[in-house]
Coordinates of C-alpha atoms in Angstrom, one line a residue:
M1 CA 26.7 33.6 18.8
A2 CA 28.2 34.8 15.5
L3 CA 25.2 37.2 15.1
R4 CA 25.7 38.6 18.6
S5 CA 29.4 39.0 18.1
A6 CA 28.9 40.8 14.9
I7 CA 26.5 43.2 16.5
S8 CA 28.8 43.8 19.4
L9 CA 31.6 44.7 17.0
G10 CA 29.3 47.0 15.0
I11 CA 29.6 45.0 11.8
N12 CA 25.9 45.5 11.2
L13 CA 26.4 49.3 11.0
R14 CA 27.2 51.3 7.9
F15 CA 30.9 52.3 7.9
K16 CA 31.5 55.9 6.8
D17 CA 35.1 56.5 7.7
D18 CA 36.9 58.1 4.7
K19 CA 40.2 56.9 5.9
T20 CA 39.3 53.2 5.5
H21 CA 39.7 51.7 2.0
H22 CA 36.5 50.8 0.3
A23 CA 37.6 47.2 0.0
S24 CA 37.7 46.9 3.7
K25 CA 34.3 48.5 4.1
E26 CA 32.9 46.1 1.6
A27 CA 34.5 43.1 3.3
R28 CA 32.7 44.1 6.6
C29 CA 29.4 44.5 4.7
R30 CA 29.7 41.0 3.1
L31 CA 30.6 39.5 6.4
W32 CA 27.6 40.9 8.1
W33 CA 25.2 39.8 5.3
S34 CA 26.8 36.3 5.3
I35 CA 26.0 36.0 9.0
F36 CA 22.5 37.4 8.4
L37 CA 21.9 34.7 5.7
L38 CA 22.9 32.0 8.1
E39 CA 20.6 33.3 10.8
H40 CA 17.8 33.6 8.3
L41 CA 18.2 30.0 7.1
L42 CA 18.2 28.6 10.6
T43 CA 15.2 30.7 11.6
S44 CA 13.3 29.5 8.5
I45 CA 14.1 25.8 9.0
T46 CA 13.7 25.6 12.8
G47 CA 10.9 28.1 13.3
R48 CA 12.8 29.7 16.2
I49 CA 12.6 33.4 17.0
S50 CA 15.2 35.3 15.0
G51 CA 17.6 37.8 16.6
C52 CA 17.8 39.9 13.5
G53 CA 15.6 42.0 11.3
E54 CA 15.8 44.8 8.8
E55 CA 15.7 47.4 11.6
L56 CA 18.8 45.8 13.2
S57 CA 21.1 46.7 10.3
A58 CA 22.2 50.0 8.9
A59 CA 24.4 48.4 6.3
L60 CA 23.5 48.8 2.6
L61 CA 23.3 45.9 0.2
P62 CA 26.6 44.4 -0.9
V63 CA 28.2 45.9 -4.0
P64 CA 27.4 43.5 -6.8
F65 CA 30.9 43.4 -8.4
D66 CA 34.5 42.9 -7.3
E67 CA 35.7 46.2 -5.9
R68 CA 39.3 45.3 -7.0
G69 CA 38.1 45.5 -10.6
G70 CA 36.3 48.7 -10.1
S71 CA 38.9 50.8 -11.9
R72 CA 38.2 48.9 -15.1
R73 CA 34.5 49.7 -14.8
S74 CA 34.5 53.5 -14.4
P75 CA 30.7 54.0 -14.5
L76 CA 30.3 51.5 -11.7
N77 CA 33.4 52.5 -9.8
D78 CA 31.8 55.8 -8.9
I79 CA 29.7 54.0 -6.2
F80 CA 32.7 53.7 -4.0
H81 CA 33.2 57.5 -3.8
D82 CA 29.6 58.8 -3.8
A83 CA 27.6 58.3 -0.7
A84 CA 24.4 59.4 -2.4
L85 CA 24.9 57.0 -5.2
Q86 CA 25.4 54.2 -2.7
A87 CA 22.2 55.0 -0.8
S88 CA 20.3 55.0 -4.1
R89 CA 21.7 51.9 -5.8
L90 CA 22.3 49.8 -2.8
Q91 CA 19.1 50.5 -0.8
L92 CA 17.1 47.5 0.4
T93 CA 14.1 46.7 -1.9
I94 CA 11.8 46.8 1.1
Y95 CA 12.4 50.6 1.4
Q96 CA 12.1 51.4 -2.3
N97 CA 9.2 52.7 -4.2
D98 CA 8.6 51.9 -7.9
E99 CA 10.8 54.7 -9.2
E100 CA 13.7 53.9 -6.9
A101 CA 13.5 50.3 -7.7
Q102 CA 13.5 51.1 -11.5
I103 CA 16.7 53.2 -11.1
A104 CA 18.4 50.4 -9.1
R105 CA 17.3 47.8 -11.6
D106 CA 18.8 49.7 -14.6
W107 CA 22.1 50.0 -12.7
L108 CA 22.1 46.4 -11.7
F109 CA 21.5 45.4 -15.3
R110 CA 24.9 47.0 -16.2
C111 CA 26.7 44.6 -13.8
E112 CA 28.1 41.5 -15.3
P113 CA 26.9 38.1 -13.9
S114 CA 29.2 37.1 -11.1
P115 CA 29.1 35.4 -7.6
L116 CA 28.9 38.9 -6.1
L117 CA 25.9 39.9 -8.2
F118 CA 24.3 36.6 -7.2
F119 CA 25.0 37.3 -3.5
H120 CA 23.5 40.8 -3.8
Y121 CA 20.2 39.3 -5.0
V122 CA 20.2 36.5 -2.4
V123 CA 20.7 39.0 0.4
D124 CA 18.0 41.4 -0.8
L125 CA 15.4 38.6 -1.1
S126 CA 16.4 37.1 2.3
I127 CA 15.8 40.5 3.9
I128 CA 12.3 40.5 2.5
A129 CA 11.6 37.0 3.6
Q130 CA 13.0 37.6 7.1
T131 CA 10.9 40.7 7.4
V132 CA 7.8 38.6 6.6
I133 CA 8.7 36.1 9.3
N134 CA 9.4 38.9 11.9
S135 CA 6.2 40.8 11.2
V136 CA 3.7 38.0 10.4
Y137 CA 4.9 34.9 12.2
S138 CA 5.5 36.6 15.6
I139 CA 3.7 37.9 18.7
Q140 CA 3.3 41.2 16.9
G141 CA 1.6 39.4 14.0
L142 CA -0.8 37.6 16.3
R143 CA -2.0 41.0 17.7
Q144 CA -2.8 42.4 14.3
T145 CA -6.3 42.8 13.1
P146 CA -7.2 41.1 9.8
G147 CA -7.1 44.5 8.1
Q148 CA -3.6 45.2 9.4
L149 CA -2.4 41.8 8.4
E150 CA -3.7 42.3 4.9
Q151 CA -1.9 45.6 4.6
R152 CA 1.4 44.0 5.7
L153 CA 1.0 41.1 3.3
Q154 CA 0.2 43.5 0.4
K155 CA 3.3 45.6 1.3
H156 CA 5.7 42.6 1.4
S157 CA 4.1 41.1 -1.7
K158 CA 4.9 44.3 -3.6
S159 CA 8.5 44.2 -2.3
M160 CA 8.8 40.7 -3.8
D161 CA 7.4 41.9 -7.1
L162 CA 9.9 44.7 -7.2
W163 CA 12.7 42.3 -6.4
L164 CA 11.6 40.0 -9.2
R165 CA 11.7 42.9 -11.7
K166 CA 15.3 43.5 -10.9
I167 CA 16.5 40.0 -11.9
P168 CA 18.6 40.3 -15.1
E169 CA 18.2 38.1 -18.1
A170 CA 21.3 36.0 -17.1
Y171 CA 19.5 34.9 -13.8
R172 CA 15.9 34.8 -15.1
F173 CA 13.9 31.8 -13.9
F174 CA 10.3 32.9 -14.6
L175 CA 8.1 33.5 -17.6
S176 CA 7.5 37.2 -17.1
T177 CA 7.3 39.8 -14.3
T178 CA 3.5 39.3 -14.3
D179 CA 3.7 35.5 -14.4
D180 CA 6.3 34.1 -12.0
R181 CA 5.9 30.5 -12.9
Y182 CA 9.2 28.6 -13.2
H183 CA 10.8 28.5 -16.6
I184 CA 14.4 28.2 -17.8
E185 CA 15.2 27.9 -21.5
P186 CA 17.0 24.7 -22.4
G187 CA 20.8 25.3 -22.7
A188 CA 20.7 28.5 -20.6
D189 CA 23.8 29.6 -18.8
Y190 CA 24.0 30.1 -15.0
V191 CA 21.7 27.2 -14.3
R192 CA 22.8 26.9 -10.7
E193 CA 22.2 30.5 -10.0
R194 CA 18.8 30.5 -11.7
I195 CA 17.6 27.4 -9.8
T196 CA 18.9 28.6 -6.5
L197 CA 17.3 32.0 -6.9
A198 CA 14.1 30.3 -8.0
I199 CA 14.0 28.1 -4.9
Y200 CA 14.7 31.0 -2.6
Y201 CA 12.0 33.1 -4.3
Y202 CA 9.2 30.5 -4.3
S203 CA 10.0 29.6 -0.7
A204 CA 9.7 33.3 0.3
R205 CA 6.5 33.6 -1.6
I206 CA 5.1 30.5 0.2
T207 CA 6.1 32.0 3.5
L208 CA 4.3 35.2 2.7
C209 CA 1.1 33.7 1.5
R210 CA 0.9 30.7 3.9
P211 CA -1.3 32.6 6.6
C212 CA -4.1 32.8 4.0
L213 CA -4.0 29.2 2.9
S214 CA -5.7 27.4 5.7
H215 CA -8.3 30.1 6.4
T216 CA -9.9 30.3 2.9
P217 CA -12.2 27.4 2.0
N218 CA -13.2 27.3 -1.6
S219 CA -10.5 29.9 -2.3
L220 CA -10.2 29.2 -5.9
Q221 CA -13.8 30.1 -6.5
K222 CA -13.7 33.2 -4.4
A223 CA -10.7 34.5 -6.3
R224 CA -12.9 35.0 -9.4
D225 CA -14.8 37.8 -7.7
P226 CA -12.6 40.8 -7.1
K227 CA -15.4 42.5 -5.2
S228 CA -15.6 39.8 -2.6
K229 CA -14.3 40.5 0.9
S230 CA -12.4 37.3 0.6
S231 CA -10.8 38.1 -2.7
F232 CA -7.5 39.1 -1.3
R233 CA -7.0 36.0 0.9
A234 CA -8.2 33.9 -2.0
T235 CA -5.6 35.5 -4.4
M236 CA -2.9 34.9 -1.8
T237 CA -4.0 31.3 -1.5
L238 CA -3.6 30.9 -5.2
A239 CA -0.2 32.5 -5.1
C240 CA 0.9 30.2 -2.3
L241 CA -0.3 27.1 -4.3
Q242 CA 1.3 28.3 -7.5
A243 CA 4.6 29.0 -5.7
S244 CA 4.5 25.5 -4.3
C245 CA 3.9 24.0 -7.7
S246 CA 6.6 26.1 -9.2
L247 CA 9.1 25.1 -6.6
L248 CA 8.5 21.4 -7.0
S249 CA 8.4 21.7 -10.8
I250 CA 12.1 22.6 -10.6
L251 CA 12.9 19.0 -9.5
P252 CA 13.3 16.4 -12.2
E253 CA 10.5 13.8 -12.5
K254 CA 13.0 11.1 -11.6
P255 CA 14.9 11.8 -8.3
N256 CA 18.6 12.5 -9.1
T257 CA 21.0 13.1 -6.2
V258 CA 23.8 14.2 -8.4
W259 CA 21.7 16.8 -10.0
L260 CA 20.5 17.9 -6.5
T261 CA 23.9 18.5 -5.1
T262 CA 25.2 20.2 -8.3
V263 CA 22.6 22.9 -9.0
T264 CA 20.5 23.4 -5.8
P265 CA 21.1 24.6 -2.2
W266 CA 21.2 20.9 -1.2
W267 CA 22.0 21.7 2.4
A268 CA 18.4 23.0 2.9
I269 CA 16.5 21.2 0.1
L270 CA 14.5 19.0 2.5
H271 CA 13.1 22.1 4.1
Y272 CA 12.0 23.6 0.7
I273 CA 10.4 20.4 -0.5
M274 CA 8.5 19.9 2.7
Q275 CA 7.5 23.6 2.8
A276 CA 5.9 23.2 -0.7
T277 CA 4.5 19.8 0.0
T278 CA 2.8 20.9 3.2
A279 CA 1.2 23.9 1.4
L280 CA -0.1 21.6 -1.4
L281 CA -1.5 19.1 1.0
I282 CA -3.3 21.8 2.9
G283 CA -4.5 23.3 -0.3
L284 CA -5.9 20.0 -1.6
S285 CA -7.7 19.3 1.7
T286 CA -9.2 22.7 2.3
C287 CA -9.7 24.4 -1.2
A288 CA -12.2 23.4 -3.8
T289 CA -10.6 23.1 -7.2
S290 CA -11.9 22.2 -10.6
D291 CA -10.1 20.3 -13.4
N292 CA -12.1 21.9 -16.1
E293 CA -12.3 25.6 -15.2
T294 CA -9.8 28.3 -14.8
N295 CA -9.6 29.2 -11.1
T296 CA -8.6 32.9 -11.3
A297 CA -10.1 36.3 -11.4
D298 CA -7.3 37.8 -13.6
Q299 CA -5.7 35.4 -16.0
N300 CA -2.8 37.9 -16.6
K301 CA -1.7 37.7 -12.9
V302 CA -2.9 34.3 -11.6
P303 CA -2.2 31.3 -13.7
P304 CA -4.8 28.5 -13.8
L305 CA -4.6 25.9 -11.1
T306 CA -6.4 22.5 -11.1
R307 CA -6.5 19.6 -8.7
E308 CA -4.7 17.5 -11.2
M309 CA -1.7 19.9 -11.1
L310 CA -1.6 19.9 -7.3
V311 CA -1.8 16.2 -7.2
K312 CA 1.0 15.8 -9.8
E313 CA 3.5 17.9 -7.9
T314 CA 2.5 16.3 -4.6
R315 CA 3.2 12.9 -6.0
K316 CA 6.6 14.1 -7.3
A317 CA 7.5 15.5 -3.9
F318 CA 6.5 12.2 -2.3
F319 CA 8.9 10.2 -4.6
W320 CA 11.7 12.7 -3.9
L321 CA 11.2 12.4 -0.1
H322 CA 11.3 8.6 -0.5
H323 CA 14.5 8.8 -2.5
L324 CA 16.2 11.2 0.1
A325 CA 15.0 9.0 3.0
F326 CA 17.6 6.4 2.0
S327 CA 20.4 8.7 3.0
S328 CA 18.9 11.2 5.5
R329 CA 17.1 10.4 8.7
A330 CA 15.4 13.8 8.6
A331 CA 14.1 13.0 5.1
R332 CA 12.9 9.6 6.4
R333 CA 10.9 11.2 9.2
A334 CA 9.4 13.7 6.7
F335 CA 8.5 10.9 4.3
M336 CA 6.8 8.9 7.0
I337 CA 4.7 11.9 8.1
C338 CA 3.6 12.5 4.5
E339 CA 2.9 8.8 4.1
G340 CA 0.7 8.8 7.1
F341 CA -1.2 11.8 5.9
L342 CA -1.7 10.4 2.4
G343 CA -2.7 7.0 3.7
R344 CA -5.6 8.7 5.5
M345 CA -6.5 11.4 3.0
G346 CA -5.1 10.3 -0.3
P347 CA -8.2 8.6 -1.7
S348 CA -10.4 11.6 -0.9
L349 CA -7.8 13.9 -2.5
G350 CA -7.7 11.9 -5.7
I351 CA -4.4 10.3 -5.0
D352 CA -4.0 6.6 -5.6
V353 CA -1.8 5.6 -2.7
R354 CA -1.1 2.1 -4.3
E355 CA 1.1 3.8 -6.9
L356 CA 3.2 5.5 -4.2
P357 CA 6.4 4.2 -2.6
S358 CA 6.1 2.8 0.9
S359 CA 8.3 3.1 4.0
E360 CA 8.5 -0.7 4.0
T361 CA 11.1 -0.4 1.3
L362 CA 13.4 1.8 3.5
P363 CA 16.2 0.2 5.6
P364 CA 15.4 -0.5 9.3
Q365 CA 15.8 2.4 11.7
G366 CA 19.1 1.2 13.1
E367 CA 20.8 1.2 9.7
D368 CA 22.2 4.0 7.6
I369 CA 23.0 4.2 3.9
E370 CA 26.3 5.2 2.6
M371 CA 27.5 5.8 -1.0
S372 CA 29.9 3.4 -2.7
E373 CA 31.2 3.0 -6.2
N374 CA 28.5 0.3 -6.8
G375 CA 25.7 2.5 -5.4
L376 CA 23.9 2.4 -2.1
T377 CA 25.3 0.2 0.6
M378 CA 23.6 -0.5 3.9
V379 CA 25.5 0.0 7.1
D380 CA 24.5 -1.3 10.5
D381 CA 25.1 1.1 13.3
G382 CA 25.2 -1.7 15.8

């Protein structure tokens, strides 16, 4: 309803009235993208058809700093009075080429870390992710030939690569622009922003690469041969599994609810954990891996993956789901689904199910768990 109301009011359009103060224009822009983010989150979690896409909006990206402080930042303040500069610096990454992205990157690097800069990056990435959902996970996507699908995936993958290059040092969560594995230096600032961007990025990467995951048996071997017809899908499979491992590697080895609610988007964390876990379980059951060999054609682009690494992160996710199941019914259902799968397939996947937690340790279905000063307390709904 909020989305339809915003469209009816024209908030999704670019406001060019010279009589309106730029602060009011920017408020409209941020309102629209806030509604868009909510719609994107609900679409991603529920799998329902979205009512929005990149073609629905004419608005530029939000300005990455407080317009009220623009007078103190004269080089940046020009963007409020120059339409051409706005179109260049605030253009969506999905519409940029390498040169345009580099210009926008250099400009963004001059902006100080702030909630508005963080919001700018979240919006830009969410637009790419929503475009993937609309073009790949839709009726339109089902009608595409394998060649057309590959072209779309390559295009969106490049957009994500361009977005990654724009991340400033203050928000950096990866090793390098050619190796996007998760890494944050100990004692780094802006940990919450880094972790949140990392989770959003790896989730978007999984969404992008997921169509190739279950259609590529022995993918890790095929990725070694760049001349193979299956090389692209195999590379995307590797990227999907690597993104899943990176997303789960963000979580501490020991489940910690306080940490979770402090530095992560906790309101959707179950979705992200299950998204990565599902990809790993599919990868373990369909892709042949090796513990002793590097499974990649280009070691500079695709880091090595082994069955041991996939199993390790899957086990961690299972323990986290069990921990969350004490306070969330949705997490309880997710845990029991994974438990059933691992109970059947665990031994063949190299997972010792005897070392994993069991649903028998969870409270009965009719009882909830609430927090108290002394820890977890069981509450009977009856």
